[in-house]
Tab-separated table of C-alpha atoms in Angstrom:
chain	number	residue	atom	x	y	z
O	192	UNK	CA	32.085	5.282	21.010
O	193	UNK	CA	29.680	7.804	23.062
O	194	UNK	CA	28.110	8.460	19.735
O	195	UNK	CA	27.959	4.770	19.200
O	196	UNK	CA	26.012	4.889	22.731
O	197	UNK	CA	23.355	7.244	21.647
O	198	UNK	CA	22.535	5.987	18.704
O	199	UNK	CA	22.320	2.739	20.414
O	200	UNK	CA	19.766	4.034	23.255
O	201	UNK	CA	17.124	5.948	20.413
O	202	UNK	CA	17.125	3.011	18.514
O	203	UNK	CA	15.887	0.418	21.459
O	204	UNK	CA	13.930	3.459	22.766
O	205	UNK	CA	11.915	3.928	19.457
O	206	UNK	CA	11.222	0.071	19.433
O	207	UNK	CA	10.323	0.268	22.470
O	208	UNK	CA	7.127	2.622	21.436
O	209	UNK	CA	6.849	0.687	18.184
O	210	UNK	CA	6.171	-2.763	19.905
O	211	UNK	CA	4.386	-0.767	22.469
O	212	UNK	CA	2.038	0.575	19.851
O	213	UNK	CA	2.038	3.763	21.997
O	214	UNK	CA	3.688	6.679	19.571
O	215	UNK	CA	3.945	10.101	20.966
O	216	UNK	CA	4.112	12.486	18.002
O	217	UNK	CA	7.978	12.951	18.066
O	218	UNK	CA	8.562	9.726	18.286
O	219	UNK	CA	6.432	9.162	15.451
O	220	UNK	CA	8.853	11.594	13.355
O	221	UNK	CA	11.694	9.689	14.861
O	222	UNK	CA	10.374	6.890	13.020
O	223	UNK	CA	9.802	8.049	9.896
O	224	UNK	CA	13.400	9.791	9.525
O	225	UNK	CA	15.112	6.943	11.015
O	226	UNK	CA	13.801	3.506	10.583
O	227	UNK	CA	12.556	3.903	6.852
O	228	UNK	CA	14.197	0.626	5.433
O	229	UNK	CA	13.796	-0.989	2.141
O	230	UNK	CA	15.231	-4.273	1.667
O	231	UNK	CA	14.949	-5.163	-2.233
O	232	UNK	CA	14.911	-8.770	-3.405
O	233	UNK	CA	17.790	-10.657	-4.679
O	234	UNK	CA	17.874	-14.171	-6.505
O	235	UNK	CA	16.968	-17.162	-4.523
O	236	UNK	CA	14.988	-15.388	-1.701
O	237	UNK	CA	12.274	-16.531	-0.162
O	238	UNK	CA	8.639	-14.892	-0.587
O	239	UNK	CA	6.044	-15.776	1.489
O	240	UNK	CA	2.233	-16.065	0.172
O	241	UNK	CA	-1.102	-15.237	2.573
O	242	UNK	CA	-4.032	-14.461	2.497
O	243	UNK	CA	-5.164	-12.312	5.288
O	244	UNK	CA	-8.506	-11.145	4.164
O	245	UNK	CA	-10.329	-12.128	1.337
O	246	UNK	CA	-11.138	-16.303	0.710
O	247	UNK	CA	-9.478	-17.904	-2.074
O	248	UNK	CA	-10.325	-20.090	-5.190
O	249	UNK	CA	-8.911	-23.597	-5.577
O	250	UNK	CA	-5.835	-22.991	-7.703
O	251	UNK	CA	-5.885	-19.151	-7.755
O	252	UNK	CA	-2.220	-19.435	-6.735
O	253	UNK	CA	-1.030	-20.889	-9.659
O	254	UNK	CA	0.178	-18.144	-12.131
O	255	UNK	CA	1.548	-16.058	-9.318
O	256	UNK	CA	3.677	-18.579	-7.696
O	257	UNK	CA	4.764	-19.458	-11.378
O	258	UNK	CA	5.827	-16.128	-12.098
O	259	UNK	CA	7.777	-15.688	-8.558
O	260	UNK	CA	9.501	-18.638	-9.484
O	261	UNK	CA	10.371	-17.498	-13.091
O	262	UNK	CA	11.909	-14.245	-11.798
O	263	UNK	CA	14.322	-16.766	-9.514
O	264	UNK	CA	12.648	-16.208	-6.083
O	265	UNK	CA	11.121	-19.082	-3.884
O	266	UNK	CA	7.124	-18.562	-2.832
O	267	UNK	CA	6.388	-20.012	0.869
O	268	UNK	CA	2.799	-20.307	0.572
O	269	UNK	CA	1.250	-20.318	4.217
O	270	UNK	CA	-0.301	-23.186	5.432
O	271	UNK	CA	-4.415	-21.745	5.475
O	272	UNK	CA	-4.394	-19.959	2.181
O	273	UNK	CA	-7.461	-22.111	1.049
O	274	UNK	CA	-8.852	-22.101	4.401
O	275	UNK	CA	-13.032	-20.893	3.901
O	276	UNK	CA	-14.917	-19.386	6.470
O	277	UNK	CA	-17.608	-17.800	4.567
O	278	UNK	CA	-16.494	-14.309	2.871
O	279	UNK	CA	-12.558	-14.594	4.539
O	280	UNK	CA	-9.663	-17.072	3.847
O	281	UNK	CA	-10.124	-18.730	6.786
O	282	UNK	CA	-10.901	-17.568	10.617
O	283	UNK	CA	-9.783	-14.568	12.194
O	284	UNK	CA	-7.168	-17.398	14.085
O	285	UNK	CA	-5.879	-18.393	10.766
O	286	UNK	CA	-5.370	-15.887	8.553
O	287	UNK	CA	-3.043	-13.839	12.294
O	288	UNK	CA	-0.936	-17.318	12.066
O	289	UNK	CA	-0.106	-17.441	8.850
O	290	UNK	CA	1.211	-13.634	8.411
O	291	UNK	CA	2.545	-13.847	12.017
O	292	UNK	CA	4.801	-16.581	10.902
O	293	UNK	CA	5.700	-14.622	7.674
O	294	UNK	CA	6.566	-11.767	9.839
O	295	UNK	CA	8.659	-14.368	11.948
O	296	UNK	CA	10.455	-16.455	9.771
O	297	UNK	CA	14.209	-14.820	9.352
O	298	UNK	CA	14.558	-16.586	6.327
O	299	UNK	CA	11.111	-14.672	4.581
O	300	UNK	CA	12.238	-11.339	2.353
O	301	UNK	CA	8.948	-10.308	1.376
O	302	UNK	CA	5.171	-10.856	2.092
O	303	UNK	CA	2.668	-11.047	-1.081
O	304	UNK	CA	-0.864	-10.910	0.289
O	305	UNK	CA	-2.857	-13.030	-2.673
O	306	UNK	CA	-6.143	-11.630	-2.425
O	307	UNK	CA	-7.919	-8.160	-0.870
O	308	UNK	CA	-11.918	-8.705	-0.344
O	309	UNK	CA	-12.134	-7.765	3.721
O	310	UNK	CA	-10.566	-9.058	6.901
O	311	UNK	CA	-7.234	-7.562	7.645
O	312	UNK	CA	-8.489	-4.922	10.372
O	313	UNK	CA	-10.121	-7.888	11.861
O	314	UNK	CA	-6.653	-9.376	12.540
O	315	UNK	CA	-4.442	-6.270	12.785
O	316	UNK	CA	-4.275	-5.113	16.432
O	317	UNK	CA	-3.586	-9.149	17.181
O	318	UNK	CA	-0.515	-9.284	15.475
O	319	UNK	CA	2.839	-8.715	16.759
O	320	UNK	CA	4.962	-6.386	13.636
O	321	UNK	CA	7.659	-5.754	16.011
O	322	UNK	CA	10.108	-8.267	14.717
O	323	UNK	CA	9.940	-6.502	11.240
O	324	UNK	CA	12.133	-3.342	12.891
O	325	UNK	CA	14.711	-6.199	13.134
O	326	UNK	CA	14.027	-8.167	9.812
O	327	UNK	CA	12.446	-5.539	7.471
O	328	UNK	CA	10.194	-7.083	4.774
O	329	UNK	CA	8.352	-5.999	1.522
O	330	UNK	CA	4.646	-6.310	1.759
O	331	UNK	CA	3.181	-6.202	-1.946
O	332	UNK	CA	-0.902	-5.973	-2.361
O	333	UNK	CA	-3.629	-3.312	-2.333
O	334	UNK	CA	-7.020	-2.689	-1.846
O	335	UNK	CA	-7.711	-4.433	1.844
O	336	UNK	CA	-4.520	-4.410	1.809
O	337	UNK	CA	-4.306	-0.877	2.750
O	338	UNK	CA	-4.740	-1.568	6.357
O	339	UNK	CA	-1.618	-3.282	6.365
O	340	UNK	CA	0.179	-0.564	4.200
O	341	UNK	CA	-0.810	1.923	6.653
O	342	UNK	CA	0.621	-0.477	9.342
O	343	UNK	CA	4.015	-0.977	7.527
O	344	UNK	CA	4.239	3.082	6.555
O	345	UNK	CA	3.630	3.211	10.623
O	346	UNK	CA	6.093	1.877	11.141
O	347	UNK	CA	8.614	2.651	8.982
O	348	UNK	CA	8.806	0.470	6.143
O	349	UNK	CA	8.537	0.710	2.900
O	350	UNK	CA	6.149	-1.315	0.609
O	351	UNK	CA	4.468	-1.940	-2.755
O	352	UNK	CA	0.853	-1.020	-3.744
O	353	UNK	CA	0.758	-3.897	-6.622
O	354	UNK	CA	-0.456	-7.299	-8.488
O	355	UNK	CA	-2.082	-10.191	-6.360
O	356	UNK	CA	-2.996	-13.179	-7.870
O	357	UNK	CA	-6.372	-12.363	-10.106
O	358	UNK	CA	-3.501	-9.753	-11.551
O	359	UNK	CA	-0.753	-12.347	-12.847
O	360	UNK	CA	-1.596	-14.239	-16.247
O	361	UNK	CA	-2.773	-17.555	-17.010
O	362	UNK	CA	-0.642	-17.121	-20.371
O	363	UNK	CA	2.208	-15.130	-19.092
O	364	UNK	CA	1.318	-12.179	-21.177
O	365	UNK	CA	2.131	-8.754	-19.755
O	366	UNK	CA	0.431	-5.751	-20.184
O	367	UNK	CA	2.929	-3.930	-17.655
O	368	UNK	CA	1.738	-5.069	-14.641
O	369	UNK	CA	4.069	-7.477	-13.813
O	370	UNK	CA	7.452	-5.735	-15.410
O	371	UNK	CA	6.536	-3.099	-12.982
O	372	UNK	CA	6.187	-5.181	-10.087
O	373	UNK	CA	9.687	-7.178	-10.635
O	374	UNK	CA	11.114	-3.830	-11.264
O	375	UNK	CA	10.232	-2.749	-7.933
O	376	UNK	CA	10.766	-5.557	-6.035
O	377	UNK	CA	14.609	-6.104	-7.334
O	378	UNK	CA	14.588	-2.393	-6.650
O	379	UNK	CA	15.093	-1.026	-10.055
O	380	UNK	CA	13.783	2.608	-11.494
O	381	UNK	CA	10.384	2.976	-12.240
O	382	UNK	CA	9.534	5.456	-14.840
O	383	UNK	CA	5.496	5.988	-15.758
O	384	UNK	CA	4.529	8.366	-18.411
O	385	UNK	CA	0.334	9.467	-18.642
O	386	UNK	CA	-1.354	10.968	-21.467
O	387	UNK	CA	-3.061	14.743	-20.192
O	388	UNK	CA	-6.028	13.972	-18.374
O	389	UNK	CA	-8.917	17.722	-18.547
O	390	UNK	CA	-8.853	17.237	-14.429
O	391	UNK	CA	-5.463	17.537	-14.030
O	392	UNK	CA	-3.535	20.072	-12.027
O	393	UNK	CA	0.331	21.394	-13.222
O	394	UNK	CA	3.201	21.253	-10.998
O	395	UNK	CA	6.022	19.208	-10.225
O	396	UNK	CA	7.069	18.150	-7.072
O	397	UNK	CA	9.385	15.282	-5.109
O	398	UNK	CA	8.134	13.006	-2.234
O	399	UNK	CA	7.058	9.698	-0.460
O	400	UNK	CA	3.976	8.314	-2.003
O	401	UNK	CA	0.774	6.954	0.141
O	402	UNK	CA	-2.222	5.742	0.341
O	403	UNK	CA	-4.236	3.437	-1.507
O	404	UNK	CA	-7.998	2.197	-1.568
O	405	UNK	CA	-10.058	5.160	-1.048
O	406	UNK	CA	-13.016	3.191	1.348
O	407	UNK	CA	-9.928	1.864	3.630
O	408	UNK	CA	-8.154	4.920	3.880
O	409	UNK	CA	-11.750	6.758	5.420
O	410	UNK	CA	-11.774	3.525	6.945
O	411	UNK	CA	-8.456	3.773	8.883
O	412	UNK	CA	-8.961	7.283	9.951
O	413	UNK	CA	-9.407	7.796	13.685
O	414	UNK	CA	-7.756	4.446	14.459
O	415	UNK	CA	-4.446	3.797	15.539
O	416	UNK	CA	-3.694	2.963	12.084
O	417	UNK	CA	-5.294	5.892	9.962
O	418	UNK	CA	-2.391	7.088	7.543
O	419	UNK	CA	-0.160	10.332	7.549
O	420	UNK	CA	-0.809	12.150	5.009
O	421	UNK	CA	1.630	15.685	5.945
O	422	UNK	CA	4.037	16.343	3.517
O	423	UNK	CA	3.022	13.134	1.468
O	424	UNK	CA	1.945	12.275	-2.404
O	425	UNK	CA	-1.189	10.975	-2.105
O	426	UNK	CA	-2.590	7.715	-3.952
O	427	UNK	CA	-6.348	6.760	-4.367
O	428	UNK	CA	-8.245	4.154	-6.220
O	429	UNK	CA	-11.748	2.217	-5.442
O	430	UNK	CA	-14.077	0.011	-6.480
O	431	UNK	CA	-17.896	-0.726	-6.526
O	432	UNK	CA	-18.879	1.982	-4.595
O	433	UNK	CA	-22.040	4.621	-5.282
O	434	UNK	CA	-21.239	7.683	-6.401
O	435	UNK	CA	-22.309	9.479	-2.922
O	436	UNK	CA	-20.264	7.551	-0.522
O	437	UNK	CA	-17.365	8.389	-2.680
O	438	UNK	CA	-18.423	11.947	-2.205
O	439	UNK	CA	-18.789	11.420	1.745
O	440	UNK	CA	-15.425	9.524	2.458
O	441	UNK	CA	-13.978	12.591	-0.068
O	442	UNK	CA	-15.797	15.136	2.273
O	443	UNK	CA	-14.438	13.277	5.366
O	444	UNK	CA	-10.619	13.014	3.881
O	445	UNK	CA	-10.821	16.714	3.617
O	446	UNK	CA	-12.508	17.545	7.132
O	447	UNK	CA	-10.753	15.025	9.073
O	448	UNK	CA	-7.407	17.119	7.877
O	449	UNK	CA	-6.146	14.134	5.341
O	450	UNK	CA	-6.183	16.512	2.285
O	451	UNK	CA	-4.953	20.238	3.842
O	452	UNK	CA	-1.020	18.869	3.708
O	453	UNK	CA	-0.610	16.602	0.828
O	454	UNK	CA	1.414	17.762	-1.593
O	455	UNK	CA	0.326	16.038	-5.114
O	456	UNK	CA	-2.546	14.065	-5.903
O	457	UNK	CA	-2.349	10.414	-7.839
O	458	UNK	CA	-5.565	9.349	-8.835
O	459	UNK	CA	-6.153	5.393	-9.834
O	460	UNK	CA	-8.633	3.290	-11.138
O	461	UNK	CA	-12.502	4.412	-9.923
O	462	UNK	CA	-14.103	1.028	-11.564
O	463	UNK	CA	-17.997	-0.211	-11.370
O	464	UNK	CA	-18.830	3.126	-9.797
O	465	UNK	CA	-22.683	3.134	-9.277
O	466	UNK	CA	-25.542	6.153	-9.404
O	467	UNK	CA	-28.358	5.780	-7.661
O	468	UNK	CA	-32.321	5.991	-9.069
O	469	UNK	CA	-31.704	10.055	-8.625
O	470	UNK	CA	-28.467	10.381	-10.293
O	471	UNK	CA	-25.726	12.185	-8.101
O	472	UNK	CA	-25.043	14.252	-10.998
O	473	UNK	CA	-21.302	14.082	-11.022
O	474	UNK	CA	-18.800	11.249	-12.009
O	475	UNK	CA	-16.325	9.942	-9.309
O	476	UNK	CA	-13.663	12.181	-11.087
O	477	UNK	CA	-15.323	15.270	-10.650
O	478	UNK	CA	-16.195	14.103	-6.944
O	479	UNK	CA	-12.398	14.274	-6.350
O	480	UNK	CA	-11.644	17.276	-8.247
O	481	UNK	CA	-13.843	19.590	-6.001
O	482	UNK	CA	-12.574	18.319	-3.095
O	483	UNK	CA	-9.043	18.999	-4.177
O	484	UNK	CA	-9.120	22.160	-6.324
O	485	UNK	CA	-8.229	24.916	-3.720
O	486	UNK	CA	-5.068	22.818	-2.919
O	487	UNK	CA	-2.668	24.483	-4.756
O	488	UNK	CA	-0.786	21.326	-5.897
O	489	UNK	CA	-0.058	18.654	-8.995
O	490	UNK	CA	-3.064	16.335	-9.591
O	491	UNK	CA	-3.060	13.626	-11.927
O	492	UNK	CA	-6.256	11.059	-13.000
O	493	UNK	CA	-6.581	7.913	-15.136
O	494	UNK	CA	-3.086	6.482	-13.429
O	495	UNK	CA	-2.991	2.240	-14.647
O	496	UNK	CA	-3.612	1.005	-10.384
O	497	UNK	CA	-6.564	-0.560	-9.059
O	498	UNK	CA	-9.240	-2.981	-9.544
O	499	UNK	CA	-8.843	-3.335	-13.725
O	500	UNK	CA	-5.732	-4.395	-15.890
O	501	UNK	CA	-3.130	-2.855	-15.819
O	502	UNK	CA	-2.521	-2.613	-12.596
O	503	UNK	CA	0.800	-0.693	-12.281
O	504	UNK	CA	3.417	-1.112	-9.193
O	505	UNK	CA	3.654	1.803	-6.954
O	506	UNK	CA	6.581	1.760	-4.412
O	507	UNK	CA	5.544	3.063	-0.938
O	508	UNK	CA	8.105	4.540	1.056
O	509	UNK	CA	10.561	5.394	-1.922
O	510	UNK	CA	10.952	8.785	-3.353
O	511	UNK	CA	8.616	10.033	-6.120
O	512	UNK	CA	9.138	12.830	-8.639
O	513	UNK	CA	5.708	13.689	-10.230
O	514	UNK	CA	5.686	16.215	-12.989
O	515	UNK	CA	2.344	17.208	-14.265
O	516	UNK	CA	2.237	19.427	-17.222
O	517	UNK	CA	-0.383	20.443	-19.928
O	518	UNK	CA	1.071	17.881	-22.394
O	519	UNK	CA	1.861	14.925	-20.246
O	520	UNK	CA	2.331	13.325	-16.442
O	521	UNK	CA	5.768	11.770	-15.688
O	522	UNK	CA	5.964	9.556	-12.836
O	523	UNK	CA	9.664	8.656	-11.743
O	524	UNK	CA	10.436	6.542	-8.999
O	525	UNK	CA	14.264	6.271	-7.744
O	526	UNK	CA	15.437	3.369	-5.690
C-alpha cells in the first residue's frame, strides 16, 4: 500500500509540472521514463480531424475521411476546418478551439491534423495539453506539425510523423503510404527496407525516433518546445527551402548542441530545394553529410517521408532498430 502511496504522489507531482509547463530537468527525465504512453486504435474509435495551421480546400477532406472510415474508425471533423483567414484555417481563436476540444473530448482516440502550411506555434502556448496525461491520444501529421510533435514528445506521448489529406488517394491506390499509416495506428510492426544510399554511414543501433521538418525543428530550438535530441534517432525532411538556409539551420542544429548526442541519423525527403544566382555549390545531401560526419554513428538518406509520395509512417515514441550496412538500410519498428 505505501508503495501504492508513492507512486501515487510522483505521478500528481509530475502533472503538476506538466500542466504547469515549468519542467526542471529531472522532472523532465521523470517524464520521459514514466509517462511514455501509446494508446493504439481499435475498431469503432473515434478520430478527430483539424486543422491547426495551414487553410484548407473545399473538399480536401474527402479521401481521408473515406479511408478512416474504410479501416472501421469514425472521423470527428472539427467544426472550423474550412474556416479562411488568409494563409491559416481559420483565426488563431479557431484553429485553439477546435484541437482544444479534440484534446477534451474522452470519447476522441486520436488527432489527425489535415494540413501543415504555418500556424501551430501561433496557437501552442494557448492550449491546455494537460488532459492528454489522463486521456493519451495519437497525433498523426508532419511538417508544421512538428511543433506539436515536439509538444506531445514533451510530454510524454507517443505519435506518428505521417499522411494528411493531400497524402490519401482520390482512387484508393496505395503506394505504401497509407498501409504504413494503418499499420501504425492499429499498432502493428513496421518493417522498412532502403536501397544503399553513397552518403550513408554503417552501424546499427536501437532507440526512440524524433524529429521531423528540418525549418521547425531550428525553429523550436530555444523555446519551451525545442526537441530533445540526447540519446535519440534523429528524423529530418524539408521542403522549398534555398540551399544556404538549409546549411544555416544545419550549422545551428549542430552549435545549439542538437546533433553532439544523437545516436543515428534518418534522412527524408529534401524536395524543391533552390540555389541561388551564385550556386551554393553543394546539394542539400551533402549539406547534411558535413555536418554529421565526425559523429561516429548510422546515417541513412533517400528514406520515403516528406513533402513527395510516398510518404512513409514513422512512429514517434516507439522503439526503432536501424541497421545500416554497405548493401542495404533496415528500418524495424516494434510496437
Amino acid at each position: 500500500m505505501a508503495r501504492i502511496y508513492v507512486y501515487f504522489f510522483i505521478y500528481n507531482y509530475l502533472f503538476f509540472f506538466v500542466a504547469a509547463d515549468k519542467f526542471p530537468n529531472f522532472v523532465s527525465l521523470f517524464v520521459f521514463f514514466m509517462l511514455l504512453n501509446v494508446n493504439y486504435l481499435k475498431h469503432g474509435y473515434k478520430i478527430a480531424v483539424v486543422a491547426p495551421a495551414g487553410r484548407l480546400a473545399e473538399g480536401v477532406l474527402d479521401p481521408l475521411l473515406y479511408a478512416l472510415k474504410r479501416w472501421s474508425l469514425h472521423p470527428v471533423v472539427g467544426k472550423h476546418v474550412y474556416a479562411q483567414d488568409y494563409t491559416f484555417a481559420g483565426a488563431d481563436d479557431l484553429r485553439r478551439e477546435d484541437f482544444q476540444q479534440a484534446i477534451n473530448n474522452s470519447e476522441i482516440k486520436a488527432i489527425f491534423c489535415a494540413r501543415g502550411g504555418y500556424g501551430s506555434s501561433r496557437i501552442i502556448d494557448d492550449i491546455d495539453f494537460s488532459p492528454l496525461l489522463k486521456m493519451p491520444k495519437l497525433l498523426v501529421g508532419f511538417s508544421d506539425i512538428t511543433v506539436l510533435h515536439a509538444r506531445w514528445h514533451r510530454l510524454g506521448l507517443a505519435s506518428i510523423h505521417g499522411a494528411m489529406s493531400a497524402h490519401f488517394p482520390l482512387d484508393g491506390q496505395d503506394d505504401g503510404t497509407m498501409a504504413s499509416l494503418r499499420k501504425a495506428l492499429f499498432g502493428e510492426a513496421l518493417h522498412y527496407e532502403l536501397p544503399p544510399h553513397p552518403f550513408n554511414c554503417c552501424g546499427e543501433v536501437q532507440g526512440m525516433l524524433v524529429g521531423g521538418n528540418l525549418s521547425i525543428i531550428a525553429h523550436l530550438t530555444g523555446s519551451a518546445d525545442e526537441w530533445n535530441t540526447e540519446g535519440k534517432i534523429l528524423f529530418l525532411e524539408d521542403i522549398n527551402e534555398p540551399l544556404y538556409v538549409i546549411d544555416r539551420m544545419m550549422v545551428h542544429l549542430r552549435r545549439s548542441g542538437k546533433l553532439n548526442g544523437i545516436t543515428g541519423l534518418l534522412v527524408g525527403q529534401f524536395i524543391n530545394i533552390k540555389d541561388g544566382e551564385t550556386p551554393f555549390g553543394k546539394t542539400a545531401y551533402e549539406i547534411i553529410a558535413e555536418q554529421v560526419k565526425d559523429l561516429n554513428i548510422p546515417v541513412a538518406y533517400a528514406f520515403p517521408a516528406g513533402h513527395e509520395k510516398p510518404n512513409l509512417a514513422l512512429p514517434f515514441g516507439s522503439s526503432m532498430k536501424f541497421s545500416v550496412n554497405k548493401d542495404f538500410v533496415a528500418i524495424d519498428f516494434k510496437m
